[in-house]
């Protein structure tokens, strides 16, 4: 059925008609194409053993200040049972490696106990560098050394996200407590390096027998349009991602629309430095006016 995937990366369907496909359970993989990333979720069972569960249904939920993710899993999965008990989990992202992907498929086989499925895995466990999250306490899971990125999370029990209590799935909101990156990728993302990790993509379980994966080609960038929308929008976006402690009002950003793009970050860094010196956490229009006035006097 999928032989064409190996031979033809592109099928020209421009002049073809759309044809309705009937609904089936697990529609995203049974009768459609829905490429997904996945995370290896570690939790601790009632015997203190670490469980790894591969999960594709994880995605950002709270992205501004209240950082969290959605995690959807079978109601009787080891991940669901352990997370309900300990309230702790860690989501791991590995780079493309066929050997590891074979292990991932084995870890996703339903109906096995933690002991049964972990007997066939070859990942390496290490302690978290986060204070208070060392493994061995029966609550906090270790980290997978082969991962390049980890999200350390805690179950948010204040949110009732079970929209269908009779469902065979569980829907969790998990608070994002820590983002951990291997050193090279930490330097990469914090120095505006355009290099991206080769994270595998899953096409799910198909033909009743196989899990399908792929790797992407070299990532590329497309510049955002500079002639659309208010000019302040681009400044607002950049300014409020420069520093965790100092933010900018919309009016302050409007004052900076005349700064050439190539010099914008330099100007913002100068304002942020001045704000921190004065204990200012919200840069407003008056603050920018004062800095400009002081600069003009020099």
XYZ file of N, CA and C in Angstrom, residues 232 235 251-260:
36
model
N 4.585 47.854 14.287
C 4.878 47.598 15.700
C 4.739 46.125 16.064
N 8.020 44.369 16.202
C 8.808 44.830 17.351
C 8.276 44.211 18.637
N 2.895 50.502 23.323
C 3.239 51.902 23.025
C 4.750 52.087 22.949
N 5.477 51.385 23.818
C 6.936 51.466 23.791
C 7.473 50.886 22.485
N 6.879 49.788 22.047
C 7.315 49.152 20.804
C 7.016 50.029 19.595
N 5.903 50.747 19.653
C 5.558 51.664 18.567
C 6.653 52.707 18.384
N 7.275 53.125 19.477
C 8.350 54.116 19.431
C 9.605 53.583 18.732
N 9.706 52.248 18.626
C 10.928 51.635 18.095
C 10.776 51.147 16.663
N 9.657 51.467 16.027
C 9.419 50.973 14.667
C 10.371 51.583 13.642
N 10.991 52.698 13.980
C 11.915 53.329 13.048
C 13.317 52.749 13.092
N 13.590 51.863 14.046
C 14.914 51.252 14.144
C 15.057 50.197 13.044
N 16.100 50.274 12.213
C 16.293 49.253 11.173
C 16.340 47.854 11.786
